[in-house]
Amino acid sequence: MALDRWIALILLGVCLTYGYTAWFTMDGSLPPFMQRNPIWPSTFPKVLSILGVVACSIILLGFEKSEVKEADIDYRRLGEYHLGQAISLLVLMVVYALCLRPVGFLIATSSFLILGSFILGERKWHIMLPVAFVATGSVWYLVQEVLGIYMRPLPGVFGG
């Protein structure tokens, strides 16, 4: 069996477990006033589990395969791919998640975007820096001011 089908089989197990949880265990503890609502807290997980099972089934049954292309990933040649970039990005994501609270959203997210684009090969600093700062500021403004969810913008040392 090909690598994509093994991954689809594993994801199918995850989606079935997630779906079982969404269909049979999440709704049991709902208060009575929420049981009459048309949309419950488990509605989105139910939809996600159904979509996941359908997508995994399509891959397992081979409906998405048309013909073997040169761009398909060959697991026997993994050393020829850019594994260094992928692993560096994964490490950067973990560091970002760990630094988000102590460093603050603005600094951590801007640093993540700048370092991530640098790892991926972007060297135009005059484009990379403004895009990272505008994107970070826009997301922070939308979450903080529009949605009303508090996110520490700066470290506590700077009054964040």
Short mmCIF file of N, CA and C in Angstrom, two decimals:
data_model
loop_
_atom_site.label_atom_id
_atom_site.label_comp_id
_atom_site.label_asym_id
_atom_site.label_seq_id
_atom_site.Cartn_x
_atom_site.Cartn_y
_atom_site.Cartn_z
N MET A 1 0.86 -1.18 0.00
CA MET A 1 0.00 0.00 0.00
C MET A 1 0.90 1.23 0.00
N ALA A 2 0.51 2.25 -0.74
CA ALA A 2 1.29 3.47 -0.87
C ALA A 2 1.25 4.28 0.43
N LEU A 3 2.21 5.18 0.56
CA LEU A 3 2.32 6.00 1.76
C LEU A 3 1.08 6.85 1.99
N ASP A 4 0.51 7.41 0.92
CA ASP A 4 -0.68 8.24 1.09
C ASP A 4 -1.87 7.44 1.61
N ARG A 5 -1.95 6.18 1.24
CA ARG A 5 -3.06 5.35 1.73
C ARG A 5 -2.86 4.95 3.18
N TRP A 6 -1.61 4.73 3.60
CA TRP A 6 -1.35 4.45 5.02
C TRP A 6 -1.72 5.65 5.87
N ILE A 7 -1.34 6.84 5.40
CA ILE A 7 -1.68 8.07 6.14
C ILE A 7 -3.19 8.25 6.18
N ALA A 8 -3.87 7.98 5.06
CA ALA A 8 -5.33 8.09 5.03
C ALA A 8 -5.98 7.09 5.97
N LEU A 9 -5.40 5.89 6.09
CA LEU A 9 -5.94 4.89 7.01
C LEU A 9 -5.80 5.34 8.46
N ILE A 10 -4.66 5.93 8.80
CA ILE A 10 -4.46 6.44 10.16
C ILE A 10 -5.43 7.60 10.43
N LEU A 11 -5.53 8.51 9.46
CA LEU A 11 -6.46 9.64 9.63
C LEU A 11 -7.91 9.19 9.69
N LEU A 12 -8.24 8.11 8.99
CA LEU A 12 -9.60 7.57 9.07
C LEU A 12 -9.90 7.10 10.49
N GLY A 13 -8.94 6.45 11.12
CA GLY A 13 -9.12 6.05 12.52
C GLY A 13 -9.30 7.24 13.45
N VAL A 14 -8.52 8.29 13.21
CA VAL A 14 -8.65 9.51 14.02
C VAL A 14 -10.02 10.14 13.80
N CYS A 15 -10.45 10.23 12.54
CA CYS A 15 -11.76 10.84 12.24
C CYS A 15 -12.91 10.02 12.81
N LEU A 16 -12.80 8.70 12.78
CA LEU A 16 -13.86 7.86 13.35
C LEU A 16 -13.93 8.02 14.86
N THR A 17 -12.78 8.10 15.51
CA THR A 17 -12.76 8.33 16.96
C THR A 17 -13.33 9.70 17.30
N TYR A 18 -12.92 10.70 16.53
CA TYR A 18 -13.43 12.06 16.73
C TYR A 18 -14.94 12.11 16.49
N GLY A 19 -15.39 11.43 15.46
CA GLY A 19 -16.82 11.39 15.17
C GLY A 19 -17.61 10.68 16.25
N TYR A 20 -17.08 9.58 16.75
CA TYR A 20 -17.75 8.87 17.84
C TYR A 20 -17.89 9.78 19.06
N THR A 21 -16.83 10.49 19.36
CA THR A 21 -16.87 11.42 20.49
C THR A 21 -17.90 12.52 20.25
N ALA A 22 -17.92 13.05 19.04
CA ALA A 22 -18.86 14.14 18.74
C ALA A 22 -20.31 13.66 18.74
N TRP A 23 -20.57 12.47 18.22
CA TRP A 23 -21.95 11.99 18.09
C TRP A 23 -22.51 11.43 19.39
N PHE A 24 -21.67 10.79 20.20
CA PHE A 24 -22.23 10.03 21.32
C PHE A 24 -21.84 10.54 22.72
N THR A 25 -20.77 11.29 22.84
CA THR A 25 -20.37 11.67 24.20
C THR A 25 -20.46 13.16 24.48
N MET A 26 -20.40 14.01 23.48
CA MET A 26 -20.36 15.45 23.73
C MET A 26 -21.71 16.02 24.16
N ASP A 27 -22.78 15.48 23.68
CA ASP A 27 -24.09 16.07 23.91
C ASP A 27 -24.77 15.61 25.19
N GLY A 28 -24.21 14.65 25.86
CA GLY A 28 -24.84 14.12 27.06
C GLY A 28 -24.87 15.09 28.23
N SER A 29 -23.92 15.99 28.29
CA SER A 29 -23.86 16.91 29.43
C SER A 29 -24.41 18.29 29.11
N LEU A 30 -25.17 18.42 28.04
CA LEU A 30 -25.77 19.72 27.71
C LEU A 30 -26.87 20.08 28.70
N PRO A 31 -26.93 21.35 29.10
CA PRO A 31 -28.05 21.76 29.94
C PRO A 31 -29.36 21.72 29.16
N PRO A 32 -30.49 21.61 29.86
CA PRO A 32 -31.78 21.45 29.17
C PRO A 32 -32.12 22.59 28.21
N PHE A 33 -31.73 23.82 28.54
CA PHE A 33 -32.10 24.93 27.65
C PHE A 33 -31.33 24.88 26.33
N MET A 34 -30.19 24.20 26.28
CA MET A 34 -29.42 24.10 25.04
C MET A 34 -29.84 22.91 24.20
N GLN A 35 -30.58 21.98 24.76
CA GLN A 35 -30.96 20.79 24.02
C GLN A 35 -32.01 21.08 22.96
N ARG A 36 -32.66 22.23 23.03
CA ARG A 36 -33.67 22.60 22.03
C ARG A 36 -33.09 23.46 20.90
N ASN A 37 -31.81 23.82 21.00
CA ASN A 37 -31.18 24.63 19.96
C ASN A 37 -30.94 23.81 18.69
N PRO A 38 -31.06 24.46 17.53
CA PRO A 38 -30.80 23.71 16.29
C PRO A 38 -29.32 23.40 16.08
N ILE A 39 -28.45 24.24 16.64
CA ILE A 39 -27.01 24.02 16.51
C ILE A 39 -26.43 23.86 17.90
N TRP A 40 -25.77 22.74 18.11
CA TRP A 40 -25.17 22.43 19.40
C TRP A 40 -23.66 22.62 19.33
N PRO A 41 -22.98 22.60 20.45
CA PRO A 41 -21.52 22.70 20.41
C PRO A 41 -20.86 21.56 19.65
N SER A 42 -21.57 20.47 19.46
CA SER A 42 -20.98 19.33 18.76
C SER A 42 -21.26 19.35 17.26
N THR A 43 -21.96 20.36 16.76
CA THR A 43 -22.33 20.38 15.34
C THR A 43 -21.11 20.46 14.44
N PHE A 44 -20.20 21.37 14.74
CA PHE A 44 -19.01 21.53 13.90
C PHE A 44 -18.12 20.29 13.96
N PRO A 45 -17.85 19.70 15.14
CA PRO A 45 -17.09 18.44 15.14
C PRO A 45 -17.76 17.32 14.37
N LYS A 46 -19.09 17.27 14.38
CA LYS A 46 -19.80 16.24 13.61
C LYS A 46 -19.55 16.43 12.11
N VAL A 47 -19.65 17.68 11.65
CA VAL A 47 -19.43 17.97 10.23
C VAL A 47 -17.98 17.66 9.86
N LEU A 48 -17.03 18.04 10.72
CA LEU A 48 -15.63 17.76 10.44
C LEU A 48 -15.35 16.27 10.37
N SER A 49 -15.94 15.50 11.26
CA SER A 49 -15.70 14.06 11.24
C SER A 49 -16.27 13.43 9.98
N ILE A 50 -17.44 13.87 9.54
CA ILE A 50 -18.03 13.33 8.31
C ILE A 50 -17.16 13.68 7.10
N LEU A 51 -16.72 14.94 7.01
CA LEU A 51 -15.86 15.34 5.90
C LEU A 51 -14.54 14.58 5.91
N GLY A 52 -13.98 14.37 7.10
CA GLY A 52 -12.73 13.62 7.22
C GLY A 52 -12.88 12.18 6.78
N VAL A 53 -13.97 11.54 7.20
CA VAL A 53 -14.22 10.14 6.80
C VAL A 53 -14.41 10.05 5.29
N VAL A 54 -15.12 11.00 4.71
CA VAL A 54 -15.33 10.98 3.25
C VAL A 54 -14.01 11.18 2.52
N ALA A 55 -13.20 12.16 2.96
CA ALA A 55 -11.93 12.42 2.29
C ALA A 55 -10.98 11.23 2.41
N CYS A 56 -10.90 10.63 3.59
CA CYS A 56 -10.03 9.47 3.78
C CYS A 56 -10.51 8.28 2.97
N SER A 57 -11.82 8.11 2.87
CA SER A 57 -12.36 7.01 2.07
C SER A 57 -12.05 7.20 0.59
N ILE A 58 -12.11 8.41 0.11
CA ILE A 58 -11.78 8.68 -1.29
C ILE A 58 -10.33 8.32 -1.57
N ILE A 59 -9.43 8.67 -0.64
CA ILE A 59 -8.02 8.34 -0.83
C ILE A 59 -7.79 6.84 -0.73
N LEU A 60 -8.43 6.19 0.25
CA LEU A 60 -8.24 4.75 0.41
C LEU A 60 -8.76 3.95 -0.78
N LEU A 61 -9.86 4.38 -1.35
CA LEU A 61 -10.43 3.67 -2.50
C LEU A 61 -9.75 4.04 -3.81
N GLY A 62 -8.92 5.07 -3.80
CA GLY A 62 -8.14 5.42 -4.98
C GLY A 62 -8.88 6.23 -6.01
N PHE A 63 -9.95 6.91 -5.63
CA PHE A 63 -10.71 7.71 -6.60
C PHE A 63 -9.97 8.96 -7.04
N GLU A 64 -9.02 9.45 -6.22
CA GLU A 64 -8.33 10.68 -6.56
C GLU A 64 -7.15 10.45 -7.49
N LYS A 65 -6.77 9.19 -7.68
CA LYS A 65 -5.61 8.86 -8.52
C LYS A 65 -6.02 8.89 -9.98
N SER A 66 -5.26 9.63 -10.77
CA SER A 66 -5.50 9.59 -12.21
C SER A 66 -4.34 8.87 -12.89
N GLU A 67 -3.15 9.34 -12.70
CA GLU A 67 -1.96 8.69 -13.21
C GLU A 67 -0.78 9.15 -12.37
N VAL A 68 0.26 8.38 -12.34
CA VAL A 68 1.43 8.73 -11.54
C VAL A 68 2.14 9.90 -12.21
N LYS A 69 2.38 10.94 -11.44
CA LYS A 69 3.04 12.13 -11.95
C LYS A 69 4.45 12.19 -11.38
N GLU A 70 5.26 13.03 -11.96
CA GLU A 70 6.62 13.23 -11.47
C GLU A 70 6.63 13.94 -10.13
N ALA A 71 5.56 14.71 -9.81
CA ALA A 71 5.53 15.51 -8.60
C ALA A 71 5.08 14.72 -7.37
N ASP A 72 4.69 13.44 -7.52
CA ASP A 72 4.27 12.66 -6.37
C ASP A 72 5.45 12.42 -5.42
N ILE A 73 5.17 12.37 -4.15
CA ILE A 73 6.21 12.16 -3.14
C ILE A 73 6.56 10.68 -3.11
N ASP A 74 7.83 10.40 -3.23
CA ASP A 74 8.33 9.03 -3.15
C ASP A 74 9.03 8.87 -1.81
N TYR A 75 8.48 8.05 -0.94
CA TYR A 75 9.03 7.93 0.41
C TYR A 75 10.41 7.27 0.40
N ARG A 76 10.78 6.63 -0.68
CA ARG A 76 12.12 6.04 -0.77
C ARG A 76 13.18 7.08 -1.07
N ARG A 77 12.75 8.28 -1.51
CA ARG A 77 13.70 9.34 -1.83
C ARG A 77 13.51 10.55 -0.92
N LEU A 78 13.16 10.32 0.33
CA LEU A 78 12.91 11.45 1.25
C LEU A 78 14.13 12.31 1.46
N GLY A 79 15.32 11.75 1.33
CA GLY A 79 16.55 12.52 1.51
C GLY A 79 16.75 13.58 0.46
N GLU A 80 16.08 13.45 -0.68
CA GLU A 80 16.24 14.42 -1.76
C GLU A 80 15.34 15.65 -1.61
N TYR A 81 14.42 15.60 -0.65
CA TYR A 81 13.53 16.73 -0.43
C TYR A 81 14.14 17.71 0.56
N HIS A 82 13.52 18.85 0.75
CA HIS A 82 14.01 19.88 1.66
C HIS A 82 13.57 19.58 3.09
N LEU A 83 14.10 18.52 3.65
CA LEU A 83 13.72 18.14 5.01
C LEU A 83 14.23 19.15 6.04
N GLY A 84 15.36 19.77 5.77
CA GLY A 84 15.91 20.76 6.70
C GLY A 84 14.96 21.92 6.89
N GLN A 85 14.38 22.39 5.80
CA GLN A 85 13.41 23.49 5.90
C GLN A 85 12.17 23.05 6.65
N ALA A 86 11.68 21.86 6.37
CA ALA A 86 10.47 21.38 7.03
C ALA A 86 10.69 21.21 8.52
N ILE A 87 11.79 20.60 8.90
CA ILE A 87 12.08 20.40 10.32
C ILE A 87 12.33 21.73 11.01
N SER A 88 13.01 22.65 10.33
CA SER A 88 13.23 23.99 10.91
C SER A 88 11.91 24.71 11.16
N LEU A 89 10.97 24.59 10.22
CA LEU A 89 9.67 25.23 10.41
C LEU A 89 8.90 24.60 11.55
N LEU A 90 8.98 23.28 11.69
CA LEU A 90 8.31 22.62 12.81
C LEU A 90 8.90 23.06 14.14
N VAL A 91 10.22 23.16 14.21
CA VAL A 91 10.86 23.64 15.44
C VAL A 91 10.47 25.09 15.71
N LEU A 92 10.41 25.90 14.66
CA LEU A 92 10.01 27.30 14.82
C LEU A 92 8.57 27.41 15.32
N MET A 93 7.69 26.53 14.87
CA MET A 93 6.31 26.54 15.34
C MET A 93 6.22 26.22 16.83
N VAL A 94 7.02 25.24 17.26
CA VAL A 94 7.02 24.88 18.69
C VAL A 94 7.57 26.03 19.52
N VAL A 95 8.64 26.65 19.06
CA VAL A 95 9.22 27.79 19.78
C VAL A 95 8.22 28.95 19.83
N TYR A 96 7.51 29.17 18.73
CA TYR A 96 6.49 30.22 18.70
C TYR A 96 5.39 29.96 19.73
N ALA A 97 4.93 28.72 19.79
CA ALA A 97 3.87 28.38 20.74
C ALA A 97 4.35 28.56 22.18
N LEU A 98 5.60 28.23 22.45
CA LEU A 98 6.13 28.37 23.80
C LEU A 98 6.41 29.83 24.17
N CYS A 99 6.71 30.66 23.19
CA CYS A 99 7.05 32.06 23.46
C CYS A 99 5.86 33.01 23.37
N LEU A 100 4.71 32.52 22.97
CA LEU A 100 3.57 33.40 22.73
C LEU A 100 3.15 34.17 23.97
N ARG A 101 3.03 33.51 25.11
CA ARG A 101 2.62 34.21 26.33
C ARG A 101 3.73 35.05 26.95
N PRO A 102 4.92 34.49 27.16
CA PRO A 102 5.93 35.30 27.83
C PRO A 102 6.44 36.47 27.00
N VAL A 103 6.52 36.32 25.69
CA VAL A 103 7.08 37.37 24.84
C VAL A 103 6.00 38.34 24.37
N GLY A 104 4.78 37.88 24.27
CA GLY A 104 3.69 38.72 23.78
C GLY A 104 3.38 38.40 22.33
N PHE A 105 2.15 38.68 21.94
CA PHE A 105 1.67 38.31 20.61
C PHE A 105 2.39 39.05 19.51
N LEU A 106 2.56 40.35 19.66
CA LEU A 106 3.13 41.15 18.57
C LEU A 106 4.57 40.74 18.26
N ILE A 107 5.39 40.61 19.27
CA ILE A 107 6.80 40.26 19.03
C ILE A 107 6.93 38.81 18.57
N ALA A 108 6.22 37.90 19.22
CA ALA A 108 6.34 36.48 18.87
C ALA A 108 5.84 36.22 17.45
N THR A 109 4.70 36.79 17.09
CA THR A 109 4.14 36.54 15.76
C THR A 109 4.97 37.20 14.67
N SER A 110 5.40 38.42 14.91
CA SER A 110 6.26 39.08 13.91
C SER A 110 7.54 38.30 13.71
N SER A 111 8.15 37.87 14.79
CA SER A 111 9.39 37.09 14.69
C SER A 111 9.15 35.77 13.96
N PHE A 112 8.03 35.12 14.27
CA PHE A 112 7.70 33.86 13.60
C PHE A 112 7.54 34.07 12.10
N LEU A 113 6.82 35.10 11.70
CA LEU A 113 6.60 35.34 10.27
C LEU A 113 7.91 35.70 9.56
N ILE A 114 8.73 36.51 10.20
CA ILE A 114 10.00 36.92 9.58
C ILE A 114 10.94 35.72 9.46
N LEU A 115 11.13 34.98 10.56
CA LEU A 115 12.04 33.83 10.52
C LEU A 115 11.50 32.72 9.62
N GLY A 116 10.17 32.51 9.62
CA GLY A 116 9.59 31.49 8.76
C GLY A 116 9.79 31.81 7.29
N SER A 117 9.59 33.05 6.90
CA SER A 117 9.80 33.40 5.50
C SER A 117 11.29 33.36 5.15
N PHE A 118 12.16 33.66 6.11
CA PHE A 118 13.60 33.55 5.87
C PHE A 118 14.01 32.09 5.66
N ILE A 119 13.45 31.18 6.47
CA ILE A 119 13.74 29.75 6.31
C ILE A 119 13.27 29.25 4.95
N LEU A 120 12.15 29.76 4.49
CA LEU A 120 11.61 29.32 3.19
C LEU A 120 12.31 29.96 2.00
N GLY A 121 13.23 30.89 2.27
CA GLY A 121 14.05 31.42 1.19
C GLY A 121 13.79 32.85 0.78
N GLU A 122 12.93 33.55 1.46
CA GLU A 122 12.65 34.95 1.11
C GLU A 122 13.81 35.81 1.61
N ARG A 123 14.37 36.64 0.73
CA ARG A 123 15.49 37.50 1.12
C ARG A 123 15.21 38.98 0.85
N LYS A 124 13.99 39.30 0.45
CA LYS A 124 13.64 40.71 0.21
C LYS A 124 13.13 41.31 1.51
N TRP A 125 14.06 41.85 2.29
CA TRP A 125 13.72 42.38 3.61
C TRP A 125 12.75 43.56 3.52
N HIS A 126 12.83 44.35 2.45
CA HIS A 126 11.95 45.50 2.31
C HIS A 126 10.49 45.08 2.09
N ILE A 127 10.26 43.84 1.69
CA ILE A 127 8.90 43.32 1.56
C ILE A 127 8.53 42.48 2.78
N MET A 128 9.48 41.68 3.26
CA MET A 128 9.22 40.73 4.34
C MET A 128 8.85 41.44 5.65
N LEU A 129 9.57 42.47 6.02
CA LEU A 129 9.32 43.15 7.30
C LEU A 129 7.96 43.86 7.34
N PRO A 130 7.63 44.70 6.35
CA PRO A 130 6.30 45.35 6.42
C PRO A 130 5.13 44.37 6.37
N VAL A 131 5.26 43.31 5.58
CA VAL A 131 4.18 42.33 5.50
C VAL A 131 3.99 41.65 6.85
N ALA A 132 5.08 41.28 7.51
CA ALA A 132 4.98 40.62 8.82
C ALA A 132 4.37 41.55 9.86
N PHE A 133 4.80 42.80 9.87
CA PHE A 133 4.29 43.74 10.87
C PHE A 133 2.83 44.11 10.63
N VAL A 134 2.45 44.31 9.37
CA VAL A 134 1.05 44.65 9.06
C VAL A 134 0.14 43.46 9.34
N ALA A 135 0.57 42.26 8.98
CA ALA A 135 -0.25 41.07 9.23
C ALA A 135 -0.42 40.84 10.72
N THR A 136 0.66 40.98 11.48
CA THR A 136 0.59 40.78 12.93
C THR A 136 -0.31 41.81 13.58
N GLY A 137 -0.13 43.06 13.21
CA GLY A 137 -0.95 44.13 13.78
C GLY A 137 -2.42 43.98 13.42
N SER A 138 -2.70 43.57 12.19
CA SER A 138 -4.09 43.40 11.76
C SER A 138 -4.77 42.26 12.52
N VAL A 139 -4.08 41.14 12.67
CA VAL A 139 -4.67 40.02 13.40
C VAL A 139 -4.89 40.39 14.86
N TRP A 140 -3.89 41.05 15.46
CA TRP A 140 -4.05 41.45 16.86
C TRP A 140 -5.23 42.41 17.03
N TYR A 141 -5.36 43.37 16.13
CA TYR A 141 -6.46 44.33 16.23
C TYR A 141 -7.81 43.63 16.09
N LEU A 142 -7.92 42.74 15.11
CA LEU A 142 -9.19 42.04 14.92
C LEU A 142 -9.56 41.18 16.12
N VAL A 143 -8.60 40.46 16.67
CA VAL A 143 -8.90 39.59 17.80
C VAL A 143 -9.16 40.41 19.06
N GLN A 144 -8.33 41.42 19.30
CA GLN A 144 -8.42 42.20 20.53
C GLN A 144 -9.62 43.15 20.51
N GLU A 145 -9.72 43.94 19.48
CA GLU A 145 -10.72 45.01 19.47
C GLU A 145 -12.06 44.58 18.88
N VAL A 146 -12.03 43.84 17.80
CA VAL A 146 -13.29 43.47 17.14
C VAL A 146 -13.96 42.30 17.86
N LEU A 147 -13.20 41.23 18.14
CA LEU A 147 -13.77 40.08 18.82
C LEU A 147 -13.82 40.23 20.33
N GLY A 148 -13.00 41.11 20.87
CA GLY A 148 -13.00 41.33 22.31
C GLY A 148 -12.28 40.26 23.10
N ILE A 149 -11.35 39.54 22.48
CA ILE A 149 -10.57 38.52 23.17
C ILE A 149 -9.22 39.12 23.53
N TYR A 150 -8.90 39.10 24.82
CA TYR A 150 -7.65 39.72 25.24
C TYR A 150 -6.45 38.86 24.86
N MET A 151 -5.49 39.47 24.19
CA MET A 151 -4.21 38.83 23.90
C MET A 151 -3.12 39.79 24.34
N ARG A 152 -2.19 39.29 25.13
CA ARG A 152 -1.11 40.14 25.64
C ARG A 152 -0.27 40.59 24.44
N PRO A 153 -0.27 41.89 24.14
CA PRO A 153 0.45 42.34 22.95
C PRO A 153 1.96 42.36 23.13
N LEU A 154 2.42 42.72 24.33
CA LEU A 154 3.84 42.85 24.62
C LEU A 154 4.19 42.07 25.87
N PRO A 155 5.48 41.86 26.12
CA PRO A 155 5.84 41.19 27.38
C PRO A 155 5.45 42.02 28.59
N GLY A 156 5.33 41.36 29.73
CA GLY A 156 4.96 42.06 30.96
C GLY A 156 5.93 43.14 31.36
N VAL A 157 7.18 43.02 30.94
CA VAL A 157 8.19 44.04 31.27
C VAL A 157 7.86 45.37 30.63
N PHE A 158 7.28 45.33 29.42
CA PHE A 158 6.92 46.55 28.71
C PHE A 158 5.50 46.99 28.99
N GLY A 159 4.85 46.39 29.94
CA GLY A 159 3.49 46.79 30.29
C GLY A 159 2.43 46.06 29.51
N GLY A 160 2.77 44.92 28.93
CA GLY A 160 1.80 44.17 28.13
C GLY A 160 0.87 43.37 28.98
#
